[in-house]
């Protein structure tokens, strides 16, 4: 091996000790999102070949009651699972979509941006995980265009059934961390052209709308930009498309809506995208109306 190659290997080995690795929660969250996108896009090809644009969600069958769980006929136990009618429909979203996919789960952790979690921890606000009892999700995909354009997600929705105190804790904790992390600078190191380059990533979170639906609601915007150099912020950086989410709580149900790439990533004032803040508020109200009949107690 040549001397310059050995020197490069030694430099990379030395620089790796200074790299800021992702937190385990962030790695798991990214893996879950990647699996969901991969499964959704893979299913599109099968559904398009078999049925064309179709409604591809199926309700999860309920197991027959056992002797231990059978209740009297006149009893009315509280609803536990989340019915399909609690989810948005394509007609609720003012952006054209094609196939609709869905899933259900048990005992999942309610999502909180891993970067926001890290910022909160650094500022003395450790995040307590909030667990759901039941969950259900949907993904609306863009219409297939005879293979000419890639199929992407138009909107993702997750609905969680939780104890009411847990739902209030989740939204309250989110508000507290957002207030503390309006701007957060993350310093790391990357390798480019065989050289270690300090990299500063500036994150900012804003809440452009609140209390427009259900018991509690908010629109959350996350912007970030990278600045190569010494990390002193003097060099111009490259912006990353904004991430938008809508959080709505209705009783013991909490839903998180995430528009797909390019659907709601316009300017900071909410203009310049398919869904502005007014549209997102209307979408949150539509989600709250869908949740009301299944909430404890119904609206």
Tab-separated table of N, CA and C in Angstrom, residues 204-209 219-223 242-244 264-273 275-278 280:
chain	number	residue	atom	x	y	z
A	204	UNK	N	-34.420	24.619	12.967
A	204	UNK	CA	-35.373	25.534	13.596
A	204	UNK	C	-36.768	24.929	13.515
A	205	UNK	N	-37.524	25.106	14.593
A	205	UNK	CA	-38.898	24.619	14.656
A	205	UNK	C	-39.836	25.791	14.926
A	206	UNK	N	-40.986	25.757	14.280
A	206	UNK	CA	-41.987	26.799	14.471
A	206	UNK	C	-43.362	26.147	14.555
A	207	UNK	N	-44.287	26.833	15.218
A	207	UNK	CA	-45.680	26.366	15.343
A	207	UNK	C	-46.563	27.474	14.766
A	208	UNK	N	-46.813	27.438	13.448
A	208	UNK	CA	-47.544	28.535	12.817
A	208	UNK	C	-49.037	28.541	13.088
A	209	UNK	N	-49.604	27.458	13.632
A	209	UNK	CA	-51.044	27.428	13.909
A	209	UNK	C	-51.309	26.484	15.078
A	219	UNK	N	-49.875	22.883	14.081
A	219	UNK	CA	-49.067	22.641	12.889
A	219	UNK	C	-47.618	22.873	13.279
A	220	UNK	N	-46.737	21.931	12.968
A	220	UNK	CA	-45.319	22.027	13.328
A	220	UNK	C	-44.493	22.070	12.042
A	221	UNK	N	-43.591	23.032	11.974
A	221	UNK	CA	-42.692	23.168	10.811
A	221	UNK	C	-41.247	23.033	11.270
A	222	UNK	N	-40.491	22.187	10.569
A	222	UNK	CA	-39.071	21.976	10.873
A	222	UNK	C	-38.249	22.349	9.649
A	223	UNK	N	-37.399	23.364	9.785
A	223	UNK	CA	-36.470	23.765	8.724
A	223	UNK	C	-35.050	23.458	9.159
A	242	UNK	N	-38.383	21.816	3.989
A	242	UNK	CA	-39.012	21.800	5.311
A	242	UNK	C	-39.817	20.524	5.514
A	243	UNK	N	-39.962	20.150	6.783
A	243	UNK	CA	-40.819	19.025	7.164
A	243	UNK	C	-42.011	19.591	7.931
A	244	UNK	N	-43.222	19.210	7.513
A	244	UNK	CA	-44.440	19.729	8.113
A	244	UNK	C	-45.226	18.572	8.724
A	264	UNK	N	-46.262	20.134	1.123
A	264	UNK	CA	-46.435	21.284	2.034
A	264	UNK	C	-45.090	21.779	2.513
A	265	UNK	N	-44.187	22.084	1.591
A	265	UNK	CA	-42.834	22.506	1.967
A	265	UNK	C	-42.504	23.860	1.362
A	266	UNK	N	-43.478	24.748	1.305
A	266	UNK	CA	-43.269	26.060	0.704
A	266	UNK	C	-42.553	27.013	1.640
A	267	UNK	N	-42.817	28.293	1.439
A	267	UNK	CA	-42.151	29.329	2.229
A	267	UNK	C	-42.638	29.322	3.673
A	268	UNK	N	-41.883	30.014	4.525
A	268	UNK	CA	-42.179	29.997	5.961
A	268	UNK	C	-43.560	30.557	6.275
A	269	UNK	N	-44.100	31.430	5.399
A	269	UNK	CA	-45.428	31.981	5.645
A	269	UNK	C	-46.547	31.066	5.178
A	270	UNK	N	-46.180	29.863	4.699
A	270	UNK	CA	-47.185	28.887	4.302
A	270	UNK	C	-47.585	28.947	2.851
A	271	UNK	N	-47.035	29.861	2.069
A	271	UNK	CA	-47.368	29.963	0.658
A	271	UNK	C	-46.351	29.205	-0.187
A	272	UNK	N	-46.690	29.026	-1.463
A	272	UNK	CA	-45.745	28.393	-2.373
A	272	UNK	C	-45.756	26.878	-2.337
A	273	UNK	N	-46.837	26.263	-1.865
A	273	UNK	CA	-46.925	24.803	-1.837
A	273	UNK	C	-48.360	24.393	-2.126
A	275	UNK	N	-50.326	22.595	-0.261
A	275	UNK	CA	-51.112	22.744	0.956
A	275	UNK	C	-50.511	23.859	1.800
A	276	UNK	N	-51.207	24.992	1.909
A	276	UNK	CA	-50.774	26.062	2.790
A	276	UNK	C	-51.275	25.812	4.199
A	277	UNK	N	-50.972	26.736	5.109
A	277	UNK	CA	-51.376	26.550	6.495
A	277	UNK	C	-52.898	26.507	6.647
A	278	UNK	N	-53.617	27.306	5.844
A	278	UNK	CA	-55.081	27.263	5.904
A	278	UNK	C	-55.591	25.879	5.516
A	280	UNK	N	-53.895	23.064	5.788
A	280	UNK	CA	-53.507	22.119	6.826
A	280	UNK	C	-54.443	22.199	8.030
